[in-house]
Amino acid sequence: MDVALILGLRVTGEPVVLKQDSPISVLEKEYGATIKKRSIKVASLEKRLESLKKVATEDFVRSFLLFTFGVFLFPNDNGTIDSRYLSLMEDLDRVPQFSWGSAVLEDLFNWFYKFKNDKKLTYMGSCLIFLQLWSYEHIDVARPSSLKCNLVFPRSYKWKNSSCRQREWFTPKFNELQGNQIVWKLEPTPEEAKIDIIKNLLEMQNVALEISSTSQYSTSNKDDMDGSIRDEAFRLDKQLIELDVSETDTIEDSVEVQEDNLELPSTPHYSCTNDTAGHEDCVRTKKLLEEQIAKLNKKIDKMKLKKECVLEDQVVKLNMEIDELRIENTTLKNQILSSNKLFDRMEEIVIEGTTSGTLSNVLILNEDEYLEDQNRATPFCKSI
C-alpha cells in the first residue's frame, strides 16, 4: 500500500521478472547492449533523449522509461540500467500492467541487505526518494510541511523540499522516538480509494482477508474434525466389540437351543457302546451337531468379514476427508503467507534499521544531488 500511495505505482498485476537465460533481443542491441554486457549507460540514454527532440515516439517513450529507471526507480553505483527491462517494453500497452511498485520495493530490500552486510559499501542504490517520503509519512522526525496542491495522488506531490541535516541531529531524535510520533499503517483517503491502482489493491487485500478468515475457520474445523474422527473411531470400536460379544452370545445361545431341540435317542448309555443301533444313533447325532456348528461358524465368518469391510470403508472415507482438509489448509496458508510477505519484510527492515541506526544513516541523503538529477529529468517529464 505504501508504494502505491506514495509513488503512485501499481503493486498488483504482472510481476517484473528479468530472466537470466533470456536471449538478447534486437531491441537491446539497438540500445547498445551486448551478450557479455547486458546494460545501458544512463548517460547514453540522456543523449538519446536529446537527439529525439522530445517527439513522443515509441523510441522516445522507451528511452525515457529506461532513463527514469536509471536515475529514479532503480539507480545503482555504476550509472547503468539493465537492458533486459526492454523485454517488458516491446509492447508499450502492457507496461502499465506490470507491478512496478513491487519491483521498486524488492530492489530497495536488496540494497538494504547489501548496505547492512557490507561494511565497506559507501553507496546505496535503489529508490531512496521513496524511503525519504516513506519516513515523512510514517515518522514525525524532520518532516517538512505539506504543500497546498490540488493533486491528491500520489502523496509524493504534497511534501515541500526539506533542508539537509547532519547525523548528529538525527541520532538523538531516533533514540528518543515515541509511539505517538509513528504512523504504523497508511490508510487511503476516500479520494485515493477511488483511484484504480488503490481500488485494485484494496480488492486484493479484501480477498486475502477472506482467505485468512477461511483458513482460520478451516483450521478450527480440522481440529473439530480430528476430534470427531477420534470420537467416531472410538464409538465404532465400541460398537464392534459389543457386536462381537453379541454375535458370540447369540451364536452360543443358538447352538444350545439347537442342541436342546435335537431329537436324541432315549436309549440308555450302555446301548451306545454295546448296541449297534444305539451306536449308529450317536454317530448321526454327532454328525448333525458338527454340521450345525460348521454352518454357524460360516455365518460368524461372513458377519465378521462384513463388519471389517464396513469399518474399512468408513476409515477410508474419513482419511480422504482429512487429506482434503489438510490440502485445503496448506493451500490457504501459502496464499496468506505470499500476500503478507512484502509487508512482513518491510516491517522487519524498519525495526532492524531503527534499532541499529541503519535507517537514520540512509535517511541522510544528499538532497542537492537528487534535486540536480530531478531538474535534469524535468523537461522530459513535462513532454510526456
Short mmCIF file of C-alpha atoms in Angstrom, two decimals:
data_model
loop_
_atom_site.label_atom_id
_atom_site.label_comp_id
_atom_site.label_asym_id
_atom_site.label_seq_id
_atom_site.Cartn_x
_atom_site.Cartn_y
_atom_site.Cartn_z
CA MET A 1 0.00 0.00 0.00
CA ASP A 2 2.82 2.43 0.86
CA VAL A 3 4.47 2.26 -2.58
CA ALA A 4 1.13 2.72 -4.31
CA LEU A 5 0.11 5.71 -2.16
CA ILE A 6 3.49 7.48 -2.15
CA LEU A 7 4.78 6.85 -5.69
CA GLY A 8 1.53 6.04 -7.48
CA LEU A 9 2.95 2.76 -8.82
CA ARG A 10 0.94 -0.41 -9.28
CA VAL A 11 1.66 -3.23 -6.82
CA THR A 12 -0.78 -5.68 -8.40
CA GLY A 13 -0.66 -7.18 -11.85
CA GLU A 14 2.10 -8.95 -13.76
CA PRO A 15 5.38 -9.38 -11.85
CA VAL A 16 8.53 -7.70 -13.16
CA VAL A 17 10.87 -10.60 -13.96
CA LEU A 18 14.26 -10.25 -15.67
CA LYS A 19 15.10 -13.74 -16.92
CA GLN A 20 18.76 -14.67 -16.63
CA ASP A 21 18.72 -17.11 -19.55
CA SER A 22 16.69 -14.99 -21.97
CA PRO A 23 18.47 -14.37 -25.32
CA ILE A 24 19.47 -10.82 -26.15
CA SER A 25 16.81 -9.09 -28.22
CA VAL A 26 17.13 -6.87 -31.27
CA LEU A 27 15.77 -4.01 -29.17
CA GLU A 28 18.58 -4.42 -26.64
CA LYS A 29 21.20 -4.33 -29.39
CA GLU A 30 19.70 -1.11 -30.74
CA TYR A 31 20.35 0.48 -27.35
CA GLY A 32 23.98 -0.67 -27.27
CA ALA A 33 23.71 -3.80 -25.11
CA THR A 34 25.78 -6.89 -25.87
CA ILE A 35 25.66 -10.55 -24.84
CA LYS A 36 28.55 -10.05 -22.42
CA LYS A 37 27.31 -6.71 -21.11
CA ARG A 38 23.53 -6.50 -20.93
CA SER A 39 23.37 -2.98 -19.57
CA ILE A 40 22.82 0.53 -20.89
CA LYS A 41 24.56 3.65 -19.63
CA VAL A 42 22.23 6.30 -18.25
CA ALA A 43 24.38 9.00 -19.86
CA SER A 44 23.80 7.46 -23.29
CA LEU A 45 20.05 7.44 -22.64
CA GLU A 46 20.18 11.14 -21.82
CA LYS A 47 21.95 11.87 -25.10
CA ARG A 48 19.47 9.67 -26.94
CA LEU A 49 16.57 11.65 -25.49
CA GLU A 50 18.15 14.93 -26.53
CA SER A 51 18.62 13.65 -30.08
CA LEU A 52 14.98 12.59 -30.32
CA LYS A 53 13.91 16.22 -29.72
CA LYS A 54 11.09 15.38 -27.33
CA VAL A 55 8.94 13.77 -30.02
CA ALA A 56 6.73 11.18 -28.30
CA THR A 57 7.60 8.20 -30.48
CA GLU A 58 7.89 4.65 -29.15
CA ASP A 59 11.67 5.07 -29.15
CA PHE A 60 11.35 8.20 -27.03
CA VAL A 61 8.96 6.52 -24.58
CA ARG A 62 11.26 3.52 -24.11
CA SER A 63 14.30 5.76 -23.71
CA PHE A 64 12.54 7.94 -21.18
CA LEU A 65 11.33 4.93 -19.18
CA LEU A 66 14.85 3.47 -19.07
CA PHE A 67 16.24 6.88 -18.07
CA THR A 68 13.65 7.11 -15.28
CA PHE A 69 14.58 3.63 -14.10
CA GLY A 70 18.27 4.51 -14.08
CA VAL A 71 18.05 7.80 -12.16
CA PHE A 72 14.91 7.40 -10.05
CA LEU A 73 13.43 3.92 -9.56
CA PHE A 74 16.39 1.50 -9.90
CA PRO A 75 19.63 3.54 -9.73
CA ASN A 76 22.87 1.71 -8.93
CA ASP A 77 26.51 2.54 -8.26
CA ASN A 78 27.77 2.24 -11.86
CA GLY A 79 25.35 4.53 -13.67
CA THR A 80 23.76 1.83 -15.83
CA ILE A 81 20.39 0.16 -16.19
CA ASP A 82 19.72 -3.50 -17.05
CA SER A 83 18.89 -3.81 -20.75
CA ARG A 84 16.51 -6.72 -20.05
CA TYR A 85 13.89 -4.18 -18.98
CA LEU A 86 13.41 -3.63 -22.72
CA SER A 87 11.87 -7.10 -22.97
CA LEU A 88 8.98 -5.74 -20.90
CA MET A 89 8.61 -2.73 -23.22
CA GLU A 90 8.25 -4.44 -26.58
CA ASP A 91 4.51 -3.86 -26.28
CA LEU A 92 4.17 -0.44 -24.64
CA ASP A 93 0.47 -1.02 -23.98
CA ARG A 94 1.45 -3.74 -21.49
CA VAL A 95 3.84 -1.54 -19.49
CA PRO A 96 1.15 -0.11 -17.14
CA GLN A 97 0.01 -3.65 -16.30
CA PHE A 98 3.27 -4.62 -14.58
CA SER A 99 3.72 -4.41 -10.81
CA TRP A 100 6.43 -1.73 -10.85
CA GLY A 101 5.79 -0.80 -7.23
CA SER A 102 6.61 -4.33 -6.07
CA ALA A 103 9.78 -4.26 -8.20
CA VAL A 104 10.90 -0.99 -6.57
CA LEU A 105 10.28 -2.41 -3.11
CA GLU A 106 12.17 -5.61 -3.93
CA ASP A 107 15.13 -3.63 -5.25
CA LEU A 108 15.11 -1.50 -2.09
CA PHE A 109 15.19 -4.62 0.09
CA ASN A 110 18.17 -5.97 -1.85
CA TRP A 111 20.09 -2.75 -1.31
CA PHE A 112 19.15 -2.75 2.38
CA TYR A 113 20.78 -6.16 2.81
CA LYS A 114 23.84 -5.12 0.82
CA PHE A 115 24.23 -1.93 2.86
CA LYS A 116 23.74 -3.79 6.13
CA ASN A 117 26.08 -6.71 5.46
CA ASP A 118 28.86 -4.99 3.50
CA LYS A 119 30.52 -2.55 5.90
CA LYS A 120 32.76 -1.23 3.11
CA LEU A 121 29.82 -0.16 0.98
CA THR A 122 29.62 3.65 0.81
CA TYR A 123 26.84 3.95 -1.77
CA MET A 124 23.28 2.77 -1.52
CA GLY A 125 21.24 2.45 -4.68
CA SER A 126 17.52 1.96 -5.30
CA CYS A 127 14.72 4.50 -4.96
CA LEU A 128 15.95 6.45 -1.92
CA ILE A 129 13.47 9.25 -2.51
CA PHE A 130 10.73 6.71 -1.72
CA LEU A 131 12.48 5.86 1.54
CA GLN A 132 12.66 9.54 2.44
CA LEU A 133 8.98 10.14 1.61
CA TRP A 134 8.09 6.95 3.45
CA SER A 135 9.75 8.36 6.58
CA TYR A 136 7.75 11.59 6.19
CA GLU A 137 4.51 9.60 6.08
CA HIS A 138 5.34 7.29 8.99
CA ILE A 139 7.78 9.10 11.30
CA ASP A 140 7.46 12.62 12.69
CA VAL A 141 11.17 13.39 12.52
CA ALA A 142 12.47 16.13 10.17
CA ARG A 143 9.08 16.06 8.47
CA PRO A 144 8.61 19.13 6.22
CA SER A 145 5.35 20.99 5.89
CA SER A 146 2.92 19.86 3.22
CA LEU A 147 2.15 21.79 0.07
CA LYS A 148 -1.29 23.04 -0.81
CA CYS A 149 -1.78 21.09 -4.01
CA ASN A 150 -4.88 20.13 -5.94
CA LEU A 151 -3.35 16.77 -6.80
CA VAL A 152 -4.32 14.19 -4.19
CA PHE A 153 -2.38 11.31 -5.74
CA PRO A 154 0.36 10.25 -5.39
CA ARG A 155 1.39 11.60 -1.99
CA SER A 156 4.89 12.46 -3.18
CA TYR A 157 3.41 15.69 -4.56
CA LYS A 158 2.38 17.07 -1.19
CA TRP A 159 5.76 17.44 0.56
CA LYS A 160 7.94 20.53 0.40
CA ASN A 161 11.70 20.26 -0.03
CA SER A 162 13.41 19.82 3.32
CA SER A 163 16.79 21.15 4.38
CA CYS A 164 19.72 18.78 4.83
CA ARG A 165 20.68 17.83 8.38
CA GLN A 166 23.71 16.16 9.89
CA ARG A 167 23.82 12.75 11.52
CA GLU A 168 24.34 14.34 14.94
CA TRP A 169 20.89 15.89 14.65
CA PHE A 170 19.12 12.67 13.58
CA THR A 171 20.65 10.22 16.06
CA PRO A 172 19.11 11.59 19.30
CA LYS A 173 15.78 12.15 17.54
CA PHE A 174 15.51 8.47 16.67
CA ASN A 175 16.76 7.39 20.09
CA GLU A 176 14.02 9.46 21.75
CA LEU A 177 11.30 8.44 19.29
CA GLN A 178 7.88 7.97 20.93
CA GLY A 179 4.98 5.80 19.84
CA ASN A 180 2.76 8.81 19.12
CA GLN A 181 5.33 10.01 16.57
CA ILE A 182 4.84 6.93 14.39
CA VAL A 183 2.06 6.17 11.91
CA TRP A 184 2.14 2.37 11.84
CA LYS A 185 -0.10 1.84 8.83
CA LEU A 186 -1.06 4.13 5.96
CA GLU A 187 -4.72 4.17 5.06
CA PRO A 188 -6.04 5.59 1.77
CA THR A 189 -8.33 8.60 1.89
CA PRO A 190 -11.80 8.36 0.29
CA GLU A 191 -10.44 10.24 -2.74
CA GLU A 192 -7.46 7.89 -3.05
CA ALA A 193 -9.70 4.82 -2.70
CA LYS A 194 -11.45 5.79 -5.95
CA ILE A 195 -8.24 5.61 -7.99
CA ASP A 196 -7.88 2.37 -9.96
CA ILE A 197 -4.45 1.43 -8.58
CA ILE A 198 -5.63 1.78 -4.98
CA LYS A 199 -9.04 0.27 -5.69
CA ASN A 200 -7.48 -2.88 -7.16
CA LEU A 201 -5.12 -3.16 -4.21
CA LEU A 202 -7.96 -2.82 -1.69
CA GLU A 203 -9.90 -5.53 -3.51
CA MET A 204 -6.86 -7.83 -3.37
CA GLN A 205 -6.44 -7.14 0.36
CA ASN A 206 -10.10 -7.96 0.97
CA VAL A 207 -9.68 -11.26 -0.87
CA ALA A 208 -6.58 -12.02 1.20
CA LEU A 209 -8.52 -11.21 4.37
CA GLU A 210 -11.33 -13.56 3.34
CA ILE A 211 -8.79 -16.30 2.61
CA SER A 212 -7.20 -15.72 6.01
CA SER A 213 -10.58 -15.99 7.73
CA THR A 214 -11.40 -19.13 5.76
CA SER A 215 -8.02 -20.60 6.67
CA GLN A 216 -8.61 -19.98 10.37
CA TYR A 217 -12.11 -21.45 10.07
CA SER A 218 -10.76 -24.49 8.20
CA THR A 219 -8.07 -24.98 10.83
CA SER A 220 -10.69 -24.83 13.57
CA ASN A 221 -12.92 -27.20 11.64
CA LYS A 222 -9.96 -29.52 11.08
CA ASP A 223 -9.33 -29.69 14.83
CA ASP A 224 -13.03 -30.33 15.41
CA MET A 225 -13.00 -32.93 12.64
CA ASP A 226 -9.96 -34.65 14.14
CA GLY A 227 -11.76 -34.78 17.48
CA SER A 228 -14.93 -36.02 15.81
CA ILE A 229 -12.98 -38.66 13.93
CA ARG A 230 -11.35 -39.87 17.13
CA ASP A 231 -14.75 -39.98 18.84
CA GLU A 232 -16.29 -41.74 15.85
CA ALA A 233 -13.47 -44.29 15.72
CA PHE A 234 -13.83 -44.95 19.44
CA ARG A 235 -17.59 -45.31 19.03
CA LEU A 236 -17.16 -47.73 16.11
CA ASP A 237 -14.62 -49.79 18.03
CA LYS A 238 -17.01 -49.94 20.95
CA GLN A 239 -19.88 -50.99 18.68
CA LEU A 240 -17.72 -53.63 17.04
CA ILE A 241 -16.69 -55.04 20.40
CA GLU A 242 -20.31 -55.09 21.51
CA LEU A 243 -21.24 -56.67 18.18
CA ASP A 244 -18.62 -59.38 18.63
CA VAL A 245 -19.86 -60.13 22.13
CA SER A 246 -23.49 -60.01 20.99
CA GLU A 247 -22.82 -62.24 17.99
CA THR A 248 -20.89 -64.72 20.09
CA ASP A 249 -23.59 -64.83 22.75
CA THR A 250 -26.31 -65.15 20.11
CA ILE A 251 -24.49 -67.95 18.34
CA GLU A 252 -23.77 -69.80 21.56
CA ASP A 253 -27.42 -69.47 22.57
CA SER A 254 -28.44 -70.69 19.14
CA VAL A 255 -26.17 -73.69 19.40
CA GLU A 256 -27.53 -74.50 22.84
CA VAL A 257 -31.13 -74.19 21.62
CA GLN A 258 -30.48 -76.35 18.58
CA GLU A 259 -28.69 -78.88 20.70
CA ASP A 260 -31.67 -78.93 23.05
CA ASN A 261 -34.10 -79.29 20.14
CA LEU A 262 -32.29 -82.22 18.59
CA GLU A 263 -34.23 -85.45 18.95
CA LEU A 264 -31.67 -87.60 20.65
CA PRO A 265 -32.47 -91.28 21.11
CA SER A 266 -33.63 -92.03 24.62
CA THR A 267 -31.55 -95.12 24.91
CA PRO A 268 -29.53 -95.95 27.92
CA HIS A 269 -25.84 -95.12 27.95
CA TYR A 270 -24.73 -98.68 27.52
CA SER A 271 -26.66 -99.01 24.25
CA CYS A 272 -24.19 -96.57 22.53
CA THR A 273 -21.35 -98.84 23.39
CA ASN A 274 -22.84 -102.26 23.31
CA ASP A 275 -25.80 -101.93 20.98
CA THR A 276 -25.16 -101.41 17.25
CA ALA A 277 -28.33 -99.34 16.68
CA GLY A 278 -27.53 -97.12 19.61
CA HIS A 279 -24.03 -96.60 18.30
CA GLU A 280 -25.38 -95.51 14.89
CA ASP A 281 -27.71 -93.02 16.58
CA CYS A 282 -24.78 -91.49 18.43
CA VAL A 283 -22.82 -91.16 15.20
CA ARG A 284 -25.73 -89.46 13.42
CA THR A 285 -26.26 -87.10 16.34
CA LYS A 286 -22.59 -86.16 16.41
CA LYS A 287 -22.54 -85.58 12.66
CA LEU A 288 -25.65 -83.41 12.84
CA LEU A 289 -24.11 -81.30 15.58
CA GLU A 290 -20.91 -80.90 13.59
CA GLU A 291 -22.89 -79.72 10.54
CA GLN A 292 -24.82 -77.21 12.62
CA ILE A 293 -21.62 -75.88 14.18
CA ALA A 294 -19.98 -75.59 10.74
CA LYS A 295 -22.93 -73.56 9.41
CA LEU A 296 -22.81 -71.29 12.43
CA ASN A 297 -19.06 -70.80 12.02
CA LYS A 298 -19.57 -69.80 8.38
CA LYS A 299 -22.22 -67.34 9.44
CA ILE A 300 -19.85 -65.90 12.03
CA ASP A 301 -17.08 -65.54 9.42
CA LYS A 302 -19.43 -63.75 6.99
CA MET A 303 -20.61 -61.34 9.66
CA LYS A 304 -17.03 -60.58 10.72
CA LEU A 305 -15.98 -60.03 7.10
CA LYS A 306 -18.93 -57.70 6.54
CA LYS A 307 -18.07 -55.86 9.72
CA GLU A 308 -14.43 -55.42 8.62
CA CYS A 309 -15.48 -54.17 5.16
CA VAL A 310 -17.86 -51.60 6.63
CA LEU A 311 -15.22 -50.40 9.07
CA GLU A 312 -12.57 -50.22 6.35
CA ASP A 313 -14.85 -48.17 4.08
CA GLN A 314 -15.62 -45.75 6.88
CA VAL A 315 -11.95 -45.36 7.76
CA VAL A 316 -11.03 -44.75 4.09
CA LYS A 317 -13.72 -42.08 3.74
CA LEU A 318 -12.63 -40.36 6.93
CA ASN A 319 -8.98 -40.42 5.85
CA MET A 320 -9.91 -38.93 2.48
CA GLU A 321 -11.80 -36.11 4.20
CA ILE A 322 -8.81 -35.46 6.48
CA ASP A 323 -6.41 -35.34 3.49
CA GLU A 324 -8.69 -32.93 1.61
CA LEU A 325 -8.91 -30.65 4.64
CA ARG A 326 -5.14 -30.71 5.09
CA ILE A 327 -4.52 -29.87 1.42
CA GLU A 328 -7.04 -27.02 1.58
CA ASN A 329 -5.48 -25.72 4.78
CA THR A 330 -1.95 -25.82 3.31
CA THR A 331 -3.07 -24.03 0.13
CA LEU A 332 -4.80 -21.26 2.05
CA LYS A 333 -1.82 -20.79 4.37
CA ASN A 334 0.54 -20.49 1.40
CA GLN A 335 -1.71 -17.84 -0.17
CA ILE A 336 -1.79 -15.81 3.02
CA LEU A 337 1.98 -16.09 3.51
CA SER A 338 2.53 -15.00 -0.09
CA SER A 339 0.21 -11.96 0.21
CA ASN A 340 1.80 -10.82 3.53
CA LYS A 341 5.44 -11.47 2.58
CA LEU A 342 6.25 -7.95 1.39
CA PHE A 343 4.65 -6.29 4.42
CA ASP A 344 6.49 -8.58 6.86
CA ARG A 345 9.84 -7.95 5.20
CA MET A 346 9.29 -4.17 5.24
CA GLU A 347 8.36 -4.24 8.92
CA GLU A 348 11.47 -6.31 9.71
CA ILE A 349 13.73 -3.89 7.83
CA VAL A 350 12.21 -0.87 9.58
CA ILE A 351 12.59 -2.43 13.04
CA GLU A 352 16.18 -3.51 12.37
CA GLY A 353 17.02 -0.18 10.79
CA THR A 354 15.56 1.80 13.71
CA THR A 355 17.43 -0.18 16.37
CA SER A 356 20.77 -0.34 14.60
CA GLY A 357 20.82 3.17 13.21
CA THR A 358 20.76 1.96 9.59
CA LEU A 359 17.54 3.80 8.81
CA SER A 360 18.85 7.07 10.22
CA ASN A 361 22.02 6.68 8.15
CA VAL A 362 20.07 6.02 4.96
CA LEU A 363 17.75 8.98 5.51
CA ILE A 364 20.70 11.40 5.47
CA LEU A 365 20.56 11.86 1.70
CA ASN A 366 22.44 14.30 -0.42
CA GLU A 367 19.34 16.22 -1.44
CA ASP A 368 21.26 18.69 -3.58
CA GLU A 369 22.39 15.86 -5.87
CA TYR A 370 18.86 14.47 -6.04
CA LEU A 371 17.42 17.91 -6.92
CA GLU A 372 20.06 18.29 -9.64
CA ASP A 373 19.08 14.91 -11.14
CA GLN A 374 15.43 15.80 -10.84
CA ASN A 375 15.93 19.11 -12.65
CA ARG A 376 17.76 17.29 -15.43
CA ALA A 377 14.81 14.91 -15.85
CA THR A 378 12.10 17.60 -15.56
CA PRO A 379 11.96 18.67 -19.24
CA PHE A 380 11.36 15.11 -20.33
CA CYS A 381 8.64 14.62 -17.71
CA LYS A 382 6.79 17.67 -19.00
CA SER A 383 6.95 16.45 -22.57
CA ILE A 384 5.22 13.22 -21.56
#
